PDB file of C-alpha atoms in Angstrom:
ATOM      1  CA  MET A  20     184.389 292.139 -38.814  1.00 96.00           C
ATOM      2  CA  LEU A  21     184.725 292.379 -35.047  1.00 98.00           C
ATOM      3  CA  HIS A  22     187.553 290.667 -33.219  1.00 98.00           C
ATOM      4  CA  PHE A  23     185.675 289.000 -30.023  1.00 98.00           C
ATOM      5  CA  GLU A  24     187.449 287.659 -26.964  1.00 98.00           C
ATOM      6  CA  LEU A  25     186.110 285.805 -24.053  1.00 98.00           C
ATOM      7  CA  VAL A  26     188.656 285.049 -21.216  1.00 98.00           C
ATOM      8  CA  THR A  27     187.882 283.624 -17.888  1.00 98.00           C
ATOM      9  CA  PRO A  28     190.522 283.465 -15.154  1.00 97.00           C
ATOM     10  CA  GLU A  29     191.655 279.814 -16.069  1.00 96.00           C
ATOM     11  CA  ARG A  30     191.821 280.246 -19.764  1.00 97.00           C
ATOM     12  CA  LEU A  31     191.011 282.119 -23.217  1.00 98.00           C
ATOM     13  CA  VAL A  32     187.364 280.527 -23.881  1.00 97.00           C
ATOM     14  CA  ARG A  33     187.172 282.115 -27.674  1.00 97.00           C
ATOM     15  CA  SER A  34     188.954 284.307 -30.083  1.00 98.00           C
ATOM     16  CA  GLU A  35     187.242 284.983 -33.346  1.00 98.00           C
ATOM     17  CA  ASP A  36     185.793 287.219 -35.793  1.00 98.00           C
ATOM     18  CA  VAL A  37     182.197 287.782 -35.708  1.00 98.00           C
ATOM     19  CA  TYR A  38     179.738 289.873 -36.960  1.00 98.00           C
ATOM     20  CA  MET A  39     178.157 291.092 -33.498  1.00 98.00           C
ATOM     21  CA  VAL A  40     177.892 290.150 -30.109  1.00 98.00           C
ATOM     22  CA  THR A  41     175.349 290.927 -27.473  1.00 98.00           C
ATOM     23  CA  VAL A  42     176.512 291.587 -23.900  1.00 98.00           C
ATOM     24  CA  PRO A  43     174.256 291.349 -20.422  1.00 98.00           C
ATOM     25  CA  GLY A  44     175.654 294.588 -19.138  1.00 97.00           C
ATOM     26  CA  THR A  45     174.670 295.588 -15.621  1.00 97.00           C
ATOM     27  CA  GLU A  46     173.012 298.772 -16.873  1.00 95.00           C
ATOM     28  CA  GLY A  47     171.253 296.442 -19.675  1.00 97.00           C
ATOM     29  CA  ASP A  48     171.949 294.453 -22.807  1.00 97.00           C
ATOM     30  CA  PHE A  49     173.915 296.251 -25.489  1.00 98.00           C
ATOM     31  CA  GLY A  50     175.129 295.073 -28.848  1.00 98.00           C
ATOM     32  CA  VAL A  51     178.585 295.408 -30.177  1.00 98.00           C
ATOM     33  CA  LEU A  52     179.620 295.880 -34.093  1.00 98.00           C
ATOM     34  CA  GLU A  53     182.449 296.345 -35.674  1.00 97.00           C
ATOM     35  CA  GLY A  54     183.746 299.836 -35.309  1.00 96.00           C
ATOM     36  CA  HIS A  55     181.580 300.683 -31.881  1.00 96.00           C
ATOM     37  CA  ALA A  56     182.859 303.679 -29.948  1.00 97.00           C
ATOM     38  CA  PRO A  57     185.247 302.766 -26.793  1.00 98.00           C
ATOM     39  CA  LEU A  58     183.247 301.577 -23.974  1.00 96.00           C
ATOM     40  CA  MET A  59     183.993 299.634 -20.512  1.00 97.00           C
ATOM     41  CA  SER A  60     180.807 298.189 -18.717  1.00 97.00           C
ATOM     42  CA  THR A  61     180.466 295.861 -15.828  1.00 98.00           C
ATOM     43  CA  ILE A  62     178.484 292.515 -16.739  1.00 97.00           C
ATOM     44  CA  ARG A  63     175.874 290.605 -14.820  1.00 97.00           C
ATOM     45  CA  ASP A  64     174.909 287.118 -15.035  1.00 98.00           C
ATOM     46  CA  GLY A  65     173.212 286.377 -18.263  1.00 98.00           C
ATOM     47  CA  ASP A  66     173.815 284.988 -21.872  1.00 98.00           C
ATOM     48  CA  LEU A  67     176.288 286.164 -24.662  1.00 97.00           C
ATOM     49  CA  LEU A  68     174.806 286.142 -27.980  1.00 98.00           C
ATOM     50  CA  VAL A  69     177.213 285.628 -30.716  1.00 98.00           C
ATOM     51  CA  HIS A  70     176.300 286.163 -34.161  1.00 98.00           C
ATOM     52  CA  LYS A  71     178.755 284.912 -36.491  1.00 97.00           C
ATOM     53  CA  THR A  72     177.617 286.390 -39.991  1.00 97.00           C
ATOM     54  CA  GLN A  73     174.622 289.108 -40.334  1.00 96.00           C
ATOM     55  CA  GLY A  74     171.126 287.394 -39.999  1.00 94.00           C
ATOM     56  CA  ALA A  75     172.601 284.062 -38.594  1.00 94.00           C
ATOM     57  CA  ALA A  76     171.054 282.650 -35.483  1.00 97.00           C
ATOM     58  CA  PRO A  77     173.123 283.463 -32.417  1.00 97.00           C
ATOM     59  CA  GLU A  78     175.102 281.029 -30.311  1.00 98.00           C
ATOM     60  CA  THR A  79     174.581 281.392 -26.650  1.00 98.00           C
ATOM     61  CA  ILE A  80     177.301 281.364 -24.164  1.00 98.00           C
ATOM     62  CA  ALA A  81     176.377 281.411 -20.485  1.00 98.00           C
ATOM     63  CA  ILE A  82     178.564 283.880 -18.272  1.00 98.00           C
ATOM     64  CA  ARG A  83     178.922 285.051 -14.891  1.00 97.00           C
ATOM     65  CA  GLY A  84     180.043 288.427 -13.809  1.00 96.00           C
ATOM     66  CA  GLY A  85     183.137 290.651 -14.912  1.00 97.00           C
ATOM     67  CA  PHE A  86     183.847 293.200 -17.338  1.00 98.00           C
ATOM     68  CA  ALA A  87     183.177 294.039 -21.080  1.00 98.00           C
ATOM     69  CA  GLU A  88     185.905 296.240 -22.975  1.00 98.00           C
ATOM     70  CA  VAL A  89     185.269 297.522 -26.558  1.00 98.00           C
ATOM     71  CA  ASN A  90     188.642 299.465 -28.115  1.00 98.00           C
ATOM     72  CA  ALA A  91     190.039 299.595 -31.474  1.00 96.00           C
ATOM     73  CA  ASN A  92     191.148 296.082 -31.235  1.00 96.00           C
ATOM     74  CA  GLY A  93     187.397 294.799 -30.901  1.00 98.00           C
ATOM     75  CA  LEU A  94     185.599 293.515 -27.790  1.00 98.00           C
ATOM     76  CA  THR A  95     187.128 291.682 -25.002  1.00 98.00           C
ATOM     77  CA  VAL A  96     184.484 289.802 -22.167  1.00 98.00           C
ATOM     78  CA  LEU A  97     186.448 289.353 -18.927  1.00 98.00           C
ATOM     79  CA  ALA A  98     184.115 286.716 -17.281  1.00 98.00           C
ATOM     80  CA  GLU A  99     184.842 285.034 -13.805  1.00 97.00           C
ATOM     81  CA  GLN A 100     182.957 282.084 -15.365  1.00 97.00           C
ATOM     82  CA  ALA A 101     181.813 280.873 -19.051  1.00 97.00           C
ATOM     83  CA  GLY A 102     180.338 277.668 -20.009  1.00 85.00           C
TER      84      GLY A 102
END
């Protein structure tokens, strides 16, 4: 499983293990699974798609601006706003 954290300047919004997250990058959307290569990207206003299990319908979380980082610990999205 992929460890996923969604953080805003005000609080930690999410911290959970999921199957996959699709991130709205400024260069285009990208999907992150467990074992993804390290990556840093700016993100645009849009929707994070969180797949809790393989084949599950995604949960949508609207975000505004920020950064995404993929490292050995998982995916961290630092968003200006999330809702």
